CSV table of C-alpha atoms and ligand atoms in Angstrom, one decimal:
chain,number,residue,atom,x,y,z
A,1,UNK,CA,145.9,152.5,132.5
A,2,UNK,CA,147.2,150.3,135.2
A,3,UNK,CA,147.8,147.8,133.5
A,4,UNK,CA,150.2,149.5,130.5
A,5,UNK,CA,152.3,150.6,133.6
A,6,UNK,CA,153.5,147.1,134.7
A,7,UNK,CA,154.3,146.1,131.5
A,8,UNK,CA,156.0,147.2,128.2
A,9,UNK,CA,153.5,148.9,125.6
A,10,UNK,CA,152.7,147.8,121.7
A,11,UNK,CA,154.5,150.1,119.9
A,12,UNK,CA,152.7,150.0,116.3
A,13,UNK,CA,155.5,151.5,113.7
A,14,UNK,CA,154.2,151.2,110.1
A,15,UNK,CA,151.1,149.8,108.4
A,16,UNK,CA,150.5,148.8,104.8
A,17,UNK,CA,147.3,146.3,103.6
A,18,UNK,CA,146.3,143.8,106.2
A,19,UNK,CA,150.2,144.7,108.5
A,20,UNK,CA,151.5,146.5,111.3
A,21,UNK,CA,154.8,146.6,111.8
A,22,UNK,CA,155.4,147.0,115.7
A,23,UNK,CA,159.1,148.9,116.7
A,24,UNK,CA,161.4,145.4,116.3
A,25,UNK,CA,160.1,145.3,112.8
A,26,UNK,CA,158.1,142.6,114.0
A,27,UNK,CA,155.0,142.1,112.1
A,28,UNK,CA,150.9,141.0,112.8
A,29,UNK,CA,147.9,141.0,110.7
A,30,UNK,CA,145.5,143.2,111.5
A,31,UNK,CA,142.5,141.5,112.7
A,32,UNK,CA,140.4,144.0,113.8
A,33,UNK,CA,141.1,147.5,111.0
A,34,UNK,CA,142.5,149.1,113.6
A,35,UNK,CA,139.5,150.0,116.4
A,36,UNK,CA,137.1,149.0,113.9
A,37,UNK,CA,137.7,151.7,111.4
A,38,UNK,CA,140.2,151.0,108.1
A,39,UNK,CA,137.8,150.0,105.9
A,40,UNK,CA,139.9,150.3,102.9
A,41,UNK,CA,143.2,149.0,104.4
A,42,UNK,CA,146.6,150.6,105.8
A,43,UNK,CA,148.8,152.3,103.4
A,44,UNK,CA,146.7,154.3,100.5
A,45,UNK,CA,148.9,156.5,98.6
A,46,UNK,CA,146.0,158.0,97.3
A,47,UNK,CA,144.4,158.7,100.3
A,48,UNK,CA,148.0,160.4,101.5
A,49,UNK,CA,148.5,161.9,98.4
A,50,UNK,CA,144.6,163.7,99.0
A,51,UNK,CA,145.1,164.2,101.9
A,52,UNK,CA,148.8,167.0,101.1
A,53,UNK,CA,146.7,168.7,98.2
A,54,UNK,CA,143.9,169.8,100.8
A,55,UNK,CA,146.4,170.6,103.4
A,56,UNK,CA,149.0,172.8,100.5
A,57,UNK,CA,145.2,174.0,99.3
A,58,UNK,CA,143.0,174.9,102.3
A,59,UNK,CA,144.5,173.9,105.4
A,60,UNK,CA,141.9,174.3,108.1
A,61,UNK,CA,139.0,176.5,108.2
A,62,UNK,CA,135.6,177.1,110.7
A,63,UNK,CA,132.5,175.9,109.0
A,64,UNK,CA,130.5,178.5,111.6
A,65,UNK,CA,127.7,180.4,110.3
A,66,UNK,CA,127.7,180.7,106.8
A,67,UNK,CA,131.2,179.7,106.8
A,68,UNK,CA,132.2,176.7,104.6
A,69,UNK,CA,134.8,175.2,101.9
A,70,UNK,CA,134.3,173.2,99.0
A,71,UNK,CA,135.9,169.7,100.8
A,72,UNK,CA,132.8,170.1,103.5
A,73,UNK,CA,129.9,170.7,101.1
A,74,UNK,CA,131.1,168.6,98.5
A,75,UNK,CA,131.7,165.4,101.5
A,76,UNK,CA,128.2,166.6,102.6
A,77,UNK,CA,126.4,166.1,99.4
A,78,UNK,CA,127.7,162.8,98.6
A,79,UNK,CA,126.5,161.5,101.8
A,80,UNK,CA,123.1,163.1,101.8
A,81,UNK,CA,123.4,160.9,98.0
A,82,UNK,CA,124.0,157.4,99.5
A,83,UNK,CA,121.8,157.8,102.7
A,84,UNK,CA,118.5,155.8,103.1
A,85,UNK,CA,116.8,159.1,105.2
A,86,UNK,CA,114.3,161.6,103.6
A,87,UNK,CA,115.4,164.6,102.1
A,88,UNK,CA,118.9,164.6,104.3
A,89,UNK,CA,121.0,167.4,105.7
A,90,UNK,CA,124.3,167.2,107.1
A,91,UNK,CA,126.3,167.9,109.8
A,92,UNK,CA,130.0,167.2,110.1
A,93,UNK,CA,132.3,166.7,113.2
A,94,UNK,CA,135.6,165.0,114.6
A,95,UNK,CA,134.6,160.9,115.5
A,96,UNK,CA,131.7,158.9,117.1
A,97,UNK,CA,131.3,159.9,120.5
A,98,UNK,CA,130.6,163.4,119.4
A,99,UNK,CA,128.7,162.6,116.1
A,100,UNK,CA,126.0,160.8,118.6
A,101,UNK,CA,126.3,163.9,121.4
A,102,UNK,CA,124.8,165.9,118.4
A,103,UNK,CA,122.3,163.8,117.1
A,104,UNK,CA,120.5,163.2,120.9
A,105,UNK,CA,121.2,167.7,120.7
A,106,UNK,CA,119.2,167.7,118.7
A,107,UNK,CA,116.3,164.9,118.6
A,108,UNK,CA,115.7,167.1,121.9
A,109,UNK,CA,116.1,170.5,120.6
A,110,UNK,CA,113.3,169.3,117.6
A,111,UNK,CA,110.8,168.5,120.0
A,112,UNK,CA,111.7,171.6,121.8
A,113,UNK,CA,111.1,173.7,118.8
A,114,UNK,CA,108.2,171.6,117.9
A,115,UNK,CA,106.7,173.0,121.5
A,116,UNK,CA,107.3,169.3,123.2
A,117,UNK,CA,110.2,170.5,125.2
A,118,UNK,CA,108.9,167.1,127.9
A,119,UNK,CA,110.0,164.8,125.1
A,120,UNK,CA,113.7,164.5,126.7
A,121,UNK,CA,113.7,160.5,128.0
A,122,UNK,CA,116.5,158.7,125.0
A,123,UNK,CA,116.2,155.0,124.7
A,124,UNK,CA,119.1,153.0,123.8
A,125,UNK,CA,119.9,149.0,123.7
A,126,UNK,CA,122.0,146.2,125.8
A,127,UNK,CA,125.3,145.8,124.8
A,128,UNK,CA,125.2,149.6,123.0
A,129,UNK,CA,127.8,151.4,121.9
A,130,UNK,CA,127.8,155.0,121.1
A,131,UNK,CA,131.0,156.8,122.5
A,132,UNK,CA,132.0,157.7,125.9
A,133,UNK,CA,131.1,161.4,125.4
A,134,UNK,CA,128.2,163.1,127.6
A,135,UNK,CA,125.6,161.3,126.5
A,136,UNK,CA,127.4,158.0,124.5
A,137,UNK,CA,128.2,157.3,128.0
A,138,UNK,CA,124.6,158.0,130.1
A,139,UNK,CA,123.1,155.7,126.9
A,140,UNK,CA,125.7,153.4,126.8
A,141,UNK,CA,124.2,149.6,127.0
A,142,UNK,CA,127.0,148.2,129.3
A,143,UNK,CA,126.7,149.4,132.8
A,144,UNK,CA,130.5,149.8,133.2
A,145,UNK,CA,131.1,152.4,131.2
A,146,UNK,CA,129.0,154.4,133.4
A,147,UNK,CA,130.1,154.0,136.8
A,148,UNK,CA,131.8,156.6,139.0
A,149,UNK,CA,131.4,159.8,136.9
A,150,UNK,CA,128.2,160.7,139.5
A,151,UNK,CA,125.1,161.6,137.4
A,152,UNK,CA,124.5,161.5,134.0
A,153,UNK,CA,122.1,162.1,132.0
A,154,UNK,CA,119.1,161.0,133.9
A,155,UNK,CA,116.0,160.3,131.1
A,156,UNK,CA,117.0,157.2,129.5
A,157,UNK,CA,117.0,154.0,130.0
A,158,UNK,CA,118.0,150.4,128.0
A,159,UNK,CA,116.1,147.1,126.1
A,160,UNK,CA,117.4,144.2,126.0
A,161,UNK,CA,119.1,144.8,122.5
A,162,UNK,CA,116.9,141.8,120.4
A,163,UNK,CA,113.4,142.8,121.4
A,164,UNK,CA,111.1,145.5,119.6
A,165,UNK,CA,108.7,144.5,122.2
A,166,UNK,CA,110.7,145.3,125.4
A,167,UNK,CA,111.2,148.7,122.9
A,168,UNK,CA,107.0,149.5,122.5
A,169,UNK,CA,106.6,148.5,125.8
A,170,UNK,CA,109.2,150.7,127.4
A,171,UNK,CA,108.1,153.8,125.3
A,172,UNK,CA,104.5,152.7,126.9
A,173,UNK,CA,106.1,152.6,131.0
A,174,UNK,CA,108.1,156.0,129.8
A,175,UNK,CA,105.0,157.6,128.3
A,176,UNK,CA,105.9,158.6,124.5
A,177,UNK,CA,105.1,162.0,125.3
A,178,UNK,CA,107.9,162.0,127.0
A,179,UNK,CA,110.0,159.9,124.4
A,180,UNK,CA,112.3,162.0,122.3
A,181,UNK,CA,114.6,159.1,120.1
A,182,UNK,CA,115.1,155.2,120.0
A,183,UNK,CA,119.2,154.4,119.4
A,184,UNK,CA,120.3,151.3,117.9
A,185,UNK,CA,123.4,150.2,115.5
A,186,UNK,CA,122.8,147.8,113.0
A,187,UNK,CA,124.8,144.8,114.3
A,188,UNK,CA,126.1,145.8,117.8
A,189,UNK,CA,129.8,146.0,117.4
A,190,UNK,CA,131.9,146.6,119.9
A,191,UNK,CA,129.2,145.5,122.8
A,192,UNK,CA,130.7,141.8,121.4
A,193,UNK,CA,129.2,141.5,117.7
A,194,UNK,CA,125.3,141.1,118.3
A,195,UNK,CA,123.1,140.3,115.0
A,196,UNK,CA,119.7,141.9,115.2
A,197,UNK,CA,116.1,138.8,115.3
A,198,UNK,CA,114.8,138.6,111.6
A,199,UNK,CA,112.2,140.9,111.3
A,200,UNK,CA,113.5,143.2,114.2
A,201,UNK,CA,113.7,146.9,112.4
A,202,UNK,CA,111.0,146.9,110.4
A,203,UNK,CA,109.0,146.3,113.8
A,204,UNK,CA,111.2,149.1,115.4
A,205,UNK,CA,110.9,151.4,112.8
A,206,UNK,CA,106.8,150.9,112.9
A,207,UNK,CA,106.6,151.5,116.9
A,208,UNK,CA,109.3,154.4,116.5
A,209,UNK,CA,106.5,156.2,113.5
A,210,UNK,CA,103.5,155.2,115.9
A,211,UNK,CA,105.1,156.8,119.0
A,212,UNK,CA,106.1,159.7,117.2
A,213,UNK,CA,109.9,158.3,118.1
A,214,UNK,CA,112.8,159.3,116.6
A,215,UNK,CA,114.6,156.3,115.4
A,216,UNK,CA,118.6,157.1,115.0
A,217,UNK,CA,120.7,154.2,113.9
A,218,UNK,CA,124.6,154.3,114.8
A,219,UNK,CA,127.0,153.3,111.7
A,220,UNK,CA,129.8,154.1,113.1
A,221,UNK,CA,131.1,150.7,112.6
A,222,UNK,CA,128.5,149.1,110.3
A,223,UNK,CA,128.7,151.8,107.9
A,224,UNK,CA,131.0,152.5,104.6
A,225,UNK,CA,131.1,148.8,103.5
A,226,UNK,CA,131.6,147.1,106.2
A,227,UNK,CA,128.0,145.3,106.0
A,228,UNK,CA,128.3,145.6,102.2
A,229,UNK,CA,126.1,148.9,101.8
A,230,UNK,CA,126.9,152.4,102.4
A,231,UNK,CA,125.4,152.5,106.2
A,232,UNK,CA,124.4,149.3,107.1
A,233,UNK,CA,121.2,149.9,108.2
A,234,UNK,CA,120.6,149.2,104.2
A,235,UNK,CA,119.9,145.8,105.3
A,236,UNK,CA,117.2,145.9,107.1
A,237,UNK,CA,115.1,148.0,103.9
A,238,UNK,CA,114.6,150.9,107.3
A,239,UNK,CA,114.9,154.7,106.4
A,240,UNK,CA,115.5,156.3,110.1
A,241,UNK,CA,115.0,159.7,111.1
A,242,UNK,CA,118.9,160.2,111.2
A,243,UNK,CA,122.2,158.3,111.3
A,244,UNK,CA,125.6,159.0,113.1
A,245,UNK,CA,128.6,157.6,111.7
A,246,UNK,CA,132.5,158.1,111.4
A,247,UNK,CA,135.4,155.0,111.4
A,248,UNK,CA,135.4,153.9,107.5
A,249,UNK,CA,133.5,157.2,106.0
A,250,UNK,CA,137.9,158.2,105.9
A,251,UNK,CA,139.0,154.8,106.7
A,252,UNK,CA,140.7,156.6,110.2
A,253,UNK,CA,143.4,158.6,107.8
A,254,UNK,CA,142.4,161.5,109.6
A,255,UNK,CA,139.2,162.1,112.4
A,256,UNK,CA,136.0,162.8,110.7
A,257,UNK,CA,132.4,161.5,112.0
A,258,UNK,CA,129.1,163.3,111.8
A,259,UNK,CA,125.4,162.8,111.9
A,260,UNK,CA,123.0,162.5,108.2
A,261,UNK,CA,119.2,164.3,109.7
A,262,UNK,CA,116.2,163.9,108.1
A,263,UNK,CA,115.2,166.9,106.2
A,264,UNK,CA,111.8,167.4,108.6
A,265,UNK,CA,114.1,166.9,111.7
A,266,UNK,CA,116.4,170.1,110.4
A,267,UNK,CA,113.3,172.1,109.4
A,268,UNK,CA,112.6,173.9,112.6
A,269,UNK,CA,116.3,174.7,112.8
A,270,UNK,CA,117.0,175.7,109.0
A,271,UNK,CA,113.7,177.5,108.8
A,272,UNK,CA,112.1,179.4,111.4
A,273,UNK,CA,113.5,182.3,112.8
A,274,UNK,CA,114.9,181.7,116.0
A,275,UNK,CA,115.5,178.6,116.1
A,276,UNK,CA,119.7,178.1,116.5
A,277,UNK,CA,121.6,175.1,116.7
A,278,UNK,CA,123.9,176.5,119.2
A,279,UNK,CA,126.1,173.5,119.0
A,280,UNK,CA,129.2,172.7,117.3
A,281,UNK,CA,133.3,172.0,117.3
A,282,UNK,CA,136.1,173.4,116.6
A,283,UNK,CA,137.0,171.2,113.8
A,284,UNK,CA,134.1,170.8,112.3
A,285,UNK,CA,134.0,170.4,108.4
A,286,UNK,CA,137.8,170.4,108.6
A,287,UNK,CA,138.8,170.5,104.8
A,288,UNK,CA,141.3,167.8,105.6
A,289,UNK,CA,139.9,165.5,107.3
A,290,UNK,CA,137.1,165.6,104.5
A,291,UNK,CA,139.7,165.3,101.7
A,292,UNK,CA,140.7,162.1,103.0
A,293,UNK,CA,137.4,161.0,103.1
A,294,UNK,CA,136.6,161.6,99.5
A,295,UNK,CA,139.5,159.8,98.9
A,296,UNK,CA,138.8,157.0,100.5
A,297,UNK,CA,134.9,157.1,99.2
A,298,UNK,CA,136.6,157.1,95.3
A,299,UNK,CA,138.3,153.8,97.0
A,300,UNK,CA,135.3,151.8,97.9
A,301,UNK,CA,133.2,152.3,94.9
A,302,UNK,CA,136.2,151.9,92.4
A,303,UNK,CA,137.0,148.8,93.9
A,304,UNK,CA,133.5,148.3,94.7
A,305,UNK,CA,134.0,147.4,98.4
A,306,UNK,CA,130.6,146.9,98.8
A,307,UNK,CA,130.6,143.5,96.6
A,308,UNK,CA,133.7,142.5,98.2
A,309,UNK,CA,132.6,142.4,101.4
A,310,UNK,CA,129.4,140.5,101.4
A,311,UNK,CA,131.9,137.8,99.9
A,312,UNK,CA,134.8,138.4,102.2
A,313,UNK,CA,131.3,138.6,105.1
A,314,UNK,CA,130.6,135.1,104.4
A,315,UNK,CA,134.4,133.0,104.2
A,316,UNK,CA,135.0,135.0,108.0
A,317,UNK,CA,132.0,133.3,108.7
A,318,UNK,CA,132.8,130.1,107.6
A,319,UNK,CA,136.0,130.7,108.5
A,320,UNK,CA,135.1,131.8,112.3
A,321,UNK,CA,132.3,128.6,112.6
A,322,UNK,CA,135.3,126.5,112.5
A,323,UNK,CA,136.2,127.9,116.0
A,324,UNK,CA,132.8,126.8,117.0
A,325,UNK,CA,133.9,123.3,118.2
A,326,UNK,CA,136.7,124.0,119.9
A,327,UNK,CA,136.3,123.5,124.2
A,328,UNK,CA,136.8,127.2,125.1
A,329,UNK,CA,134.7,128.6,122.4
A,330,UNK,CA,130.6,128.8,123.9
A,331,UNK,CA,129.6,130.5,120.5
A,332,UNK,CA,130.6,131.9,117.9
A,333,UNK,CA,128.5,135.1,116.6
A,334,UNK,CA,129.1,136.7,112.2
A,335,UNK,CA,127.1,136.8,109.0
A,336,UNK,CA,126.2,139.3,108.6
A,337,UNK,CA,128.9,142.3,108.1
A,338,UNK,CA,132.5,141.9,108.6
A,339,UNK,CA,133.0,141.4,111.8
A,340,UNK,CA,132.1,138.4,114.6
A,341,UNK,CA,132.7,137.5,117.8
A,342,UNK,CA,133.9,133.7,119.4
A,343,UNK,CA,132.5,134.2,122.6
A,344,UNK,CA,134.3,131.7,126.1
A,345,UNK,CA,132.3,128.8,127.6
A,346,UNK,CA,131.4,130.1,131.4
A,347,UNK,CA,133.3,127.3,132.1
A,348,UNK,CA,136.7,129.0,130.5
A,349,UNK,CA,136.2,132.1,131.4
A,350,UNK,CA,134.9,130.9,136.3
A,351,UNK,CA,136.1,127.9,136.7
A,352,UNK,CA,139.1,127.9,134.6
A,353,UNK,CA,140.1,131.6,135.5
A,354,UNK,CA,140.7,131.9,131.6
A,355,UNK,CA,140.5,136.1,130.2
A,356,UNK,CA,139.7,137.1,126.8
A,357,UNK,CA,142.8,139.3,128.1
A,358,UNK,CA,145.0,136.3,127.7
A,359,UNK,CA,143.8,134.9,125.0
A,360,UNK,CA,144.6,138.0,123.3
A,361,UNK,CA,147.6,138.2,124.4
A,362,UNK,CA,148.5,135.2,122.6
A,363,UNK,CA,147.1,135.8,119.6
A,364,UNK,CA,149.4,138.9,119.6
A,365,UNK,CA,152.1,137.2,120.0
A,366,UNK,CA,151.7,134.6,117.2
A,367,UNK,CA,151.1,137.8,115.3
A,368,UNK,CA,147.5,138.6,114.8
A,369,UNK,CA,145.5,141.1,116.6
A,370,UNK,CA,141.6,140.1,117.8
A,371,UNK,CA,140.1,142.2,120.0
A,372,UNK,CA,139.3,141.1,123.7
A,373,UNK,CA,135.9,142.3,125.4
A,374,UNK,CA,135.0,140.5,128.7
A,375,UNK,CA,132.9,137.3,127.2
A,376,UNK,CA,135.0,137.2,123.8
A,377,UNK,CA,137.4,137.9,121.3
A,378,UNK,CA,136.0,140.2,117.8
A,379,UNK,CA,137.3,140.0,115.1
A,380,UNK,CA,136.5,142.9,111.9
A,381,UNK,CA,139.2,143.1,109.3
A,382,UNK,CA,140.0,145.1,106.7
A,383,UNK,CA,137.9,144.6,103.7
A,384,UNK,CA,140.4,144.3,101.7
A,385,UNK,CA,141.9,141.1,103.4
A,386,UNK,CA,142.2,137.8,101.7
A,387,UNK,CA,140.6,134.3,102.3
A,388,UNK,CA,144.3,133.3,103.3
A,389,UNK,CA,144.8,136.1,105.8
A,390,UNK,CA,141.0,135.0,107.2
A,391,UNK,CA,141.9,131.7,107.3
A,392,UNK,CA,145.5,132.0,109.2
A,393,UNK,CA,144.1,134.4,111.7
A,394,UNK,CA,141.5,132.0,112.7
A,395,UNK,CA,144.0,129.1,112.7
A,396,UNK,CA,146.3,131.4,114.5
A,397,UNK,CA,143.4,132.3,117.0
A,398,UNK,CA,142.5,128.3,117.1
A,399,UNK,CA,146.3,127.7,118.4
A,400,UNK,CA,146.5,130.4,121.1
A,401,UNK,CA,143.1,129.1,122.3
A,402,UNK,CA,144.9,125.6,122.3
A,403,UNK,CA,147.7,127.2,124.4
A,404,UNK,CA,146.0,128.9,126.9
A,405,UNK,CA,144.1,125.7,127.8
A,406,UNK,CA,146.9,123.6,128.7
A,407,UNK,CA,148.3,126.1,130.8
A,408,UNK,CA,144.9,126.4,132.5
B,501,LIG,C1,128.6,152.3,117.3
B,501,LIG,C2,129.7,153.8,118.0
B,501,LIG,N1,129.1,154.8,117.9
B,501,LIG,C3,130.0,155.4,118.2
B,501,LIG,C4,131.6,155.2,118.8
B,501,LIG,C5,132.3,156.2,119.4
B,501,LIG,O1,132.3,157.2,118.2
B,501,LIG,P1,134.5,157.7,118.9
B,501,LIG,O2,135.0,156.2,119.2
B,501,LIG,O3,135.0,158.3,117.1
B,501,LIG,O4,133.6,158.7,119.4
B,501,LIG,C6,132.1,154.4,118.1
B,501,LIG,C7,133.5,153.7,118.7
B,501,LIG,O5,133.7,152.4,119.3
B,501,LIG,C8,131.5,153.0,117.7
B,501,LIG,O6,131.4,151.6,117.6
C-alpha cells in the first residue's frame, strides 16, 4: 500500500490471449498469467458465453444441506474422474486459501472423528505458499507472511522443502500420534519455483503412509495443465489423501477452488451419524463459477493444452537457461511445468543494492509482466504462449537486467 501510495497505479483495462493493455492503450505480454491462473489465456468468448448462459438460467444458489445445482454436480464429477485420489469426493470453494483451510479442518476433523483428537499438528515446507487465510498463514513456509498478527495456529512446523528425511524426523520429533497432515505443492510456485528432488514424492508418500499422516497436495498453481496433467502431482506417480485446487480450474474467469478428498477421509462424515462437517461458505458451489470452470476444462481438453504445456515447458526452460550467463543471475530454476525463476546473485542484491522490484519495473516499462519475489523474478505465462512470445519475454528480461546493471 505504501509503495502504491507513492505513485500512479498500473490500471489493466483489457486482455486478449497473452496480451494486456493498460489504460493508455499500451500493450504488455502477460508473462505471469495474471497471478498464475490464466492457463487458457485471456478473452475466451466461449467462457464468457457459458457464464452468460448459466447466469441467465440460475445465477447462484446455495449448496448447503441437501441443496445442489447441476453445474456443481457436473463439475465435481468431472474433477473426481480426473483426480489421482481413491474414491474421490469434491468440496467446492471460492479459491485456494479457502480450500487450504477446508483441507486443514477436514484433516483435523477426520482424526477427531476416528477418536484421535490429539492428531492436530500440520507440517509444511520451506518456501511453501498456501494462501493467507487462517490455516494458510499458519503453515506458510515464509516467515514474513506470518509476522505481526499475534498467535496463529500453533500446532504447525516447517521442514526443508527438499528433504523427505527431514519430514520423517519431524514426525518422530512431534510424535506420529500428534501429526494430522503434511502439505506440499508439486512444484513450489509463489515461494520461488523450487522443484522437488528426484524420488522425493515417492518417499514422502511412503513416509506419510507409514505414520498415518494425511498427505495433502496443494495443486493450486500446478493444476489444470500447467504441469501437463490435471493436478500436477501425477508427474510423480503418487496418490495423495487430498488435493487442493483453484486458479487454473477456471483460468480465473470467475473465482473457484476446492478440495478433492479420498473416500476413506470423507467416510466418517458421510457414513457416521452425528458427525457433520460444519464448514462451508456462502458462494461454495456457485453455479456460474462452475459453468466457467467447465468451459475452461472443455478448452483444455479440446486444444490438448496438456501436450502443448509439455512443449511450452521445454521451450521456456531452454529460453530461461539463456539468462544463466547474465552477470546478475545466480541461477535459473525451471524445467518442470510452465513456470520458472530467475534468481539474482547475492552480489547484485546486497553489494549493488539491486532489487527485484526494480528489475520488474524495468521489464514492465519494456512491455513484459514478470513477478518479483525477494530474490527472483518469476514467470508462468498462459499455456497458449508461442515460442516467439517466450523469446520476447526472456530477451526483454535480459534487456531490463542490462539496464538495471548499468544504473548500479
Ligand atoms: C500453492 C497455492 N496455494 C494456495 C494459494 C491461495 O489461493 P488464493 O489466493 O486463491 O486464496 C495460492 C495462491 O497463490 C497458491 O499459489
